[in-house]
Every structure is written in C-alpha cells, then in structure tokens.
Amino acid sequence: MKQFSFRLEKPAHLELCITAFLEQCPKQYSSILTSVFTSTNNPTKLHKIIYRLEERLPESTIVGTTTFGEISAGRSLLQTTVITFMVFEHTALRLYTFDNLIQYPEDTGKKLLAECRDAENLAGIELFATSKTLNLKPFLDSLSQLREDIPIFGGCANSYQSHAPTYVFSSQGILQKGILAVCFFSTDLHIQVTSNLGWKPLGRAMLITATYGSNIVKELDHQPAIAVYEKYLNITKN
C-alpha cells in the first residue's frame, strides 16, 4: 500500500491535488481509497468535491467526514481540507452506506454483521459516523459479534461550531445522520489499531461504580460523577 496526502487551502487547489496524485500514482493497483477530511460543512461545497473526485478518479472509493481540526504530515491544522489517497496492490474495497434517517443503528449493525461475519479475507473495517445525531452503541454492540481478530477503526464527524451540522459523505451521498463502513479484503494486508482519544490523565484513576443504563456514568468511586467535574474542572451542576 502507498499513501499520498495533500492539504487544500482553497477550493482551487483540488484540481492541483488530483493532478499531482495521478502523476505519482502507481500504474498497477487493485483499488484506491480516497479519504476527505474537511472543515467545510456546506453540502453544496461537499457535493462539488465529491463530483470532481468521481470525475477524475472513477475507480476510487471515496469517503469523507467534516472535522474540527485536521491532520497532515503529523501536524494538527485548522480550517483546511486534507485529502489522502491510499493505493492498494492486492486489496479489494467494499463501501457500505447506512442512512440512519430511515434505519435504526441496531438494524444497520446487524446488516453489516451479516455481510461481514462469513466474508473471506476480511482484513478490517473502517467506520465514519455522525455521533452527534445518533447513538452508536446499538450499532457497535451488533458489530462486536464479529471475530476479535478483525480490526475495526475510524472516527466521528465534527464541526467547528458546536451547534453546526456534521456530515459523513461518499459517492453515494451526504449524510447528516449516518454511518459509512469501508471493508478491506486481502490476504496480505495487516492493520494495526491503536486507541487515541486525545485525553490526558487528570487526577488519580477512578472506578465507575454506577451508571444510568449502559453508557452514562452516574458514580465514580461511589461518589456522584459531577463531583469529579466540580473538583477538577470547576464545572457545576446546572
């Protein structure tokens, strides 16, 4: 696999980015994954990016997400667009799009599980989702029934304004409430997954001793969770 990453500081740079990639792209490949990470959450502008990528790279699988901060060459960036092309020599890609305006997360998880449970040579699954508009837990609970040796990785859409819409998008459309799944099929692709949520240790380690339901923390070390926020972050219950 070879990876090519480009930073777009203005819309006009898209054409230069595609041209530069095509000049460097290996002549022989089995698939190309084009990933777009953008500060732009204007659907019209997103459509233009998708359309141009489709037009110039018709064989590529295109996925993307709106972001709050972008990364290129190991550097954190702001208010920009980063496009990454991953060129595979012996890997096949399959894209699944789930519009959760018309489907429930649990149902989409079961559908993806059914597609992947017995799939041959499944090397991993990349997920992008709009976590602000849907509860991903039922989806992930269903998908967790896959074999443990199949890595699942990815991230959630975000935006620079807290109340602004977030989107995931592909050549199949733009979703404000949805999930994209890219499945990698290969006998010689090995994916190593590491966890990085950007958190730094704060205070001492604590044990969750009570919850509301299955995903809301109620108590830490038998004390109300809000007490931790009050002590360490000066956030009061209001």
Short mmCIF file of C-alpha atoms in Angstrom, two decimals:
data_model
loop_
_atom_site.label_atom_id
_atom_site.label_comp_id
_atom_site.label_asym_id
_atom_site.label_seq_id
_atom_site.Cartn_x
_atom_site.Cartn_y
_atom_site.Cartn_z
CA MET A 1 0.00 0.00 0.00
CA LYS A 2 1.17 3.53 -0.78
CA GLN A 3 -0.30 6.68 0.70
CA PHE A 4 -0.38 10.20 -0.74
CA SER A 5 -1.69 13.10 1.35
CA PHE A 6 -2.48 16.65 0.24
CA ARG A 7 -3.58 19.79 2.07
CA LEU A 8 -6.06 22.07 0.29
CA GLU A 9 -6.01 25.67 1.49
CA LYS A 10 -8.61 26.82 -1.04
CA PRO A 11 -11.13 25.07 -3.36
CA ALA A 12 -9.00 25.76 -6.43
CA HIS A 13 -6.29 23.50 -5.01
CA LEU A 14 -8.46 20.41 -5.52
CA GLU A 15 -7.60 20.17 -9.20
CA LEU A 16 -3.89 20.57 -8.44
CA CYS A 17 -4.16 17.90 -5.77
CA ILE A 18 -5.78 15.36 -8.11
CA THR A 19 -3.28 16.07 -10.88
CA ALA A 20 -0.33 15.71 -8.52
CA PHE A 21 -1.67 12.41 -7.23
CA LEU A 22 -2.25 10.98 -10.71
CA GLU A 23 1.34 11.83 -11.63
CA GLN A 24 2.61 9.84 -8.64
CA CYS A 25 0.06 7.04 -8.58
CA PRO A 26 1.45 3.57 -9.34
CA LYS A 27 0.34 2.22 -12.70
CA GLN A 28 -0.66 -1.17 -11.31
CA TYR A 29 -3.11 -1.36 -8.40
CA SER A 30 -6.17 -3.25 -7.24
CA SER A 31 -8.00 -0.37 -5.53
CA ILE A 32 -7.76 3.24 -4.37
CA LEU A 33 -9.32 4.66 -1.21
CA THR A 34 -9.78 8.44 -1.25
CA SER A 35 -10.45 9.95 2.19
CA VAL A 36 -11.54 13.58 2.62
CA PHE A 37 -11.27 15.35 5.98
CA THR A 38 -12.65 18.87 5.74
CA SER A 39 -13.58 21.88 7.86
CA THR A 40 -16.26 22.65 5.27
CA ASN A 41 -19.76 21.62 6.32
CA ASN A 42 -21.56 23.24 3.40
CA PRO A 43 -23.35 20.44 1.47
CA THR A 44 -23.04 22.31 -1.84
CA LYS A 45 -19.26 22.54 -1.46
CA LEU A 46 -19.07 18.89 -0.38
CA HIS A 47 -21.01 17.84 -3.48
CA LYS A 48 -18.51 19.71 -5.66
CA ILE A 49 -15.56 17.90 -4.04
CA ILE A 50 -17.23 14.50 -4.45
CA TYR A 51 -18.25 15.20 -8.06
CA ARG A 52 -14.75 16.27 -9.11
CA LEU A 53 -13.08 13.30 -7.42
CA GLU A 54 -15.55 10.94 -9.07
CA GLU A 55 -14.97 12.54 -12.45
CA ARG A 56 -11.18 12.34 -12.29
CA LEU A 57 -10.90 9.09 -10.29
CA PRO A 58 -13.88 6.95 -11.31
CA GLU A 59 -12.35 3.73 -9.93
CA SER A 60 -11.65 5.18 -6.49
CA THR A 61 -13.74 4.53 -3.37
CA ILE A 62 -14.50 7.97 -1.92
CA VAL A 63 -15.34 8.60 1.75
CA GLY A 64 -15.17 11.69 3.90
CA THR A 65 -16.19 13.48 7.06
CA THR A 66 -16.47 17.01 8.37
CA THR A 67 -13.94 17.76 11.08
CA PHE A 68 -12.92 20.03 13.94
CA GLY A 69 -9.20 20.11 13.26
CA GLU A 70 -7.36 18.28 10.50
CA ILE A 71 -4.04 16.39 10.43
CA SER A 72 -1.41 16.32 7.69
CA ALA A 73 2.20 15.12 7.84
CA GLY A 74 1.82 14.62 11.59
CA ARG A 75 0.78 18.22 12.19
CA SER A 76 -2.52 19.49 13.58
CA LEU A 77 -4.21 22.01 11.29
CA LEU A 78 -7.25 24.27 11.42
CA GLN A 79 -9.83 25.38 8.86
CA THR A 80 -8.50 23.36 5.97
CA THR A 81 -9.13 20.22 3.90
CA VAL A 82 -6.88 17.17 3.79
CA ILE A 83 -7.29 14.52 1.09
CA THR A 84 -5.50 11.20 1.40
CA PHE A 85 -5.18 8.63 -1.39
CA MET A 86 -4.34 5.07 -0.34
CA VAL A 87 -3.31 2.87 -3.28
CA PHE A 88 -3.51 -0.88 -2.69
CA GLU A 89 -1.75 -3.52 -4.71
CA HIS A 90 -3.63 -6.62 -3.53
CA THR A 91 -6.63 -5.34 -1.56
CA ALA A 92 -10.29 -5.06 -2.55
CA LEU A 93 -12.60 -2.45 -1.02
CA ARG A 94 -16.33 -2.53 -0.39
CA LEU A 95 -18.28 0.51 0.81
CA TYR A 96 -21.48 0.27 2.85
CA THR A 97 -23.60 3.38 3.46
CA PHE A 98 -26.26 3.49 6.17
CA ASP A 99 -28.70 6.39 6.27
CA ASN A 100 -29.98 6.42 9.83
CA LEU A 101 -32.76 8.84 8.99
CA ILE A 102 -34.53 5.78 7.60
CA GLN A 103 -32.79 2.98 9.52
CA TYR A 104 -32.08 2.31 13.20
CA PRO A 105 -28.42 1.93 14.33
CA GLU A 106 -29.09 -1.55 15.70
CA ASP A 107 -30.52 -2.64 12.34
CA THR A 108 -27.55 -1.22 10.45
CA GLY A 109 -25.18 -3.03 12.80
CA LYS A 110 -26.98 -6.31 12.13
CA LYS A 111 -26.89 -5.71 8.37
CA LEU A 112 -23.16 -5.03 8.37
CA LEU A 113 -22.57 -8.02 10.65
CA ALA A 114 -24.47 -10.25 8.22
CA GLU A 115 -22.33 -9.00 5.34
CA CYS A 116 -19.04 -9.46 7.19
CA ARG A 117 -19.49 -12.43 9.52
CA ASP A 118 -18.59 -15.08 6.95
CA ALA A 119 -16.71 -12.89 4.48
CA GLU A 120 -13.44 -14.39 3.26
CA ASN A 121 -10.19 -12.49 3.71
CA LEU A 122 -11.77 -9.61 5.63
CA ALA A 123 -8.74 -7.67 6.89
CA GLY A 124 -10.52 -4.82 8.68
CA ILE A 125 -13.37 -2.29 8.73
CA GLU A 126 -13.06 1.50 8.76
CA LEU A 127 -16.04 3.43 10.13
CA PHE A 128 -17.10 7.06 9.89
CA ALA A 129 -20.25 8.20 11.71
CA THR A 130 -22.22 11.26 12.77
CA SER A 131 -22.11 10.64 16.50
CA LYS A 132 -23.82 13.95 17.36
CA THR A 133 -27.05 12.82 15.71
CA LEU A 134 -27.25 9.14 16.61
CA ASN A 135 -26.40 6.70 19.38
CA LEU A 136 -23.68 4.42 18.02
CA LYS A 137 -23.78 1.94 20.89
CA PRO A 138 -26.51 -0.36 19.41
CA PHE A 139 -24.62 -0.41 16.12
CA LEU A 140 -21.31 -1.28 17.77
CA ASP A 141 -22.96 -3.84 20.06
CA SER A 142 -24.19 -5.72 16.99
CA LEU A 143 -20.88 -5.39 15.18
CA SER A 144 -18.95 -6.60 18.24
CA GLN A 145 -20.11 -10.14 17.42
CA LEU A 146 -17.50 -10.25 14.65
CA ARG A 147 -14.34 -12.25 15.24
CA GLU A 148 -11.97 -10.45 17.61
CA ASP A 149 -9.09 -10.63 15.12
CA ILE A 150 -10.88 -8.29 12.67
CA PRO A 151 -9.76 -4.72 13.48
CA ILE A 152 -12.42 -2.00 13.49
CA PHE A 153 -11.26 1.62 13.43
CA GLY A 154 -12.25 5.11 12.32
CA GLY A 155 -13.78 8.22 13.82
CA CYS A 156 -16.76 10.53 14.13
CA ALA A 157 -17.72 13.67 12.24
CA ASN A 158 -17.41 17.02 13.94
CA SER A 159 -17.67 20.74 13.19
CA TYR A 160 -16.02 23.97 14.28
CA GLN A 161 -19.29 25.36 15.65
CA SER A 162 -20.88 23.34 18.44
CA HIS A 163 -24.40 23.59 17.01
CA ALA A 164 -23.45 23.35 13.33
CA PRO A 165 -24.39 20.20 11.37
CA THR A 166 -21.85 17.45 10.84
CA TYR A 167 -21.71 15.11 7.85
CA VAL A 168 -20.20 11.91 6.55
CA PHE A 169 -20.19 11.57 2.80
CA SER A 170 -19.25 9.37 -0.12
CA SER A 171 -20.01 8.98 -3.80
CA GLN A 172 -23.36 7.56 -2.63
CA GLY A 173 -24.41 10.82 -0.93
CA ILE A 174 -24.07 13.15 2.05
CA LEU A 175 -25.50 12.04 5.40
CA GLN A 176 -26.26 14.21 8.42
CA LYS A 177 -27.31 11.12 10.37
CA GLY A 178 -25.48 8.07 9.12
CA ILE A 179 -22.60 5.63 9.07
CA LEU A 180 -20.04 4.73 6.40
CA ALA A 181 -18.18 1.42 6.52
CA VAL A 182 -15.23 0.56 4.28
CA CYS A 183 -14.36 -3.14 4.33
CA PHE A 184 -10.84 -4.20 3.34
CA PHE A 185 -10.43 -7.65 1.79
CA SER A 186 -6.91 -9.01 1.47
CA THR A 187 -4.64 -11.92 2.33
CA ASP A 188 -1.56 -9.78 2.93
CA LEU A 189 -2.90 -6.52 4.40
CA HIS A 190 -2.24 -6.19 8.14
CA ILE A 191 -3.91 -3.38 10.08
CA GLN A 192 -2.60 -2.31 13.47
CA VAL A 193 -5.10 -0.38 15.59
CA THR A 194 -4.17 1.91 18.46
CA SER A 195 -6.53 3.99 20.59
CA ASN A 196 -6.08 7.76 20.83
CA LEU A 197 -8.93 9.91 22.12
CA GLY A 198 -6.73 12.93 22.80
CA TRP A 199 -7.29 12.76 26.55
CA LYS A 200 -4.58 13.48 29.10
CA PRO A 201 -4.63 11.89 32.58
CA LEU A 202 -6.45 14.07 35.09
CA GLY A 203 -6.04 13.30 38.79
CA ARG A 204 -5.94 9.72 40.01
CA ALA A 205 -7.51 6.61 38.49
CA MET A 206 -11.15 6.04 39.50
CA LEU A 207 -13.60 3.19 39.18
CA ILE A 208 -17.06 3.55 37.65
CA THR A 209 -19.37 2.27 40.39
CA ALA A 210 -22.79 3.14 38.97
CA THR A 211 -24.35 4.04 35.61
CA TYR A 212 -27.62 5.15 34.10
CA GLY A 213 -28.37 2.48 31.53
CA SER A 214 -25.35 1.13 29.70
CA ASN A 215 -23.47 4.25 28.64
CA ILE A 216 -23.96 7.13 31.12
CA VAL A 217 -21.67 7.37 34.15
CA LYS A 218 -23.50 8.04 37.42
CA GLU A 219 -20.85 7.42 40.08
CA LEU A 220 -17.07 7.31 40.33
CA ASP A 221 -15.66 5.59 43.43
CA HIS A 222 -19.18 5.67 44.90
CA GLN A 223 -19.33 9.47 44.57
CA PRO A 224 -21.56 11.41 42.14
CA ALA A 225 -19.77 11.84 38.80
CA ILE A 226 -20.49 15.57 38.86
CA ALA A 227 -18.27 15.85 41.94
CA VAL A 228 -15.27 14.96 39.74
CA TYR A 229 -16.16 17.75 37.30
CA GLU A 230 -16.59 20.21 40.16
CA LYS A 231 -13.27 19.31 41.79
CA TYR A 232 -11.03 19.10 38.73
CA LEU A 233 -12.72 21.32 36.13
CA ASN A 234 -14.82 23.78 38.16
CA ILE A 235 -17.92 22.63 36.25
CA THR A 236 -21.00 22.78 38.46
CA LYS A 237 -24.35 21.10 38.06
CA ASN A 238 -26.70 23.49 36.25
#
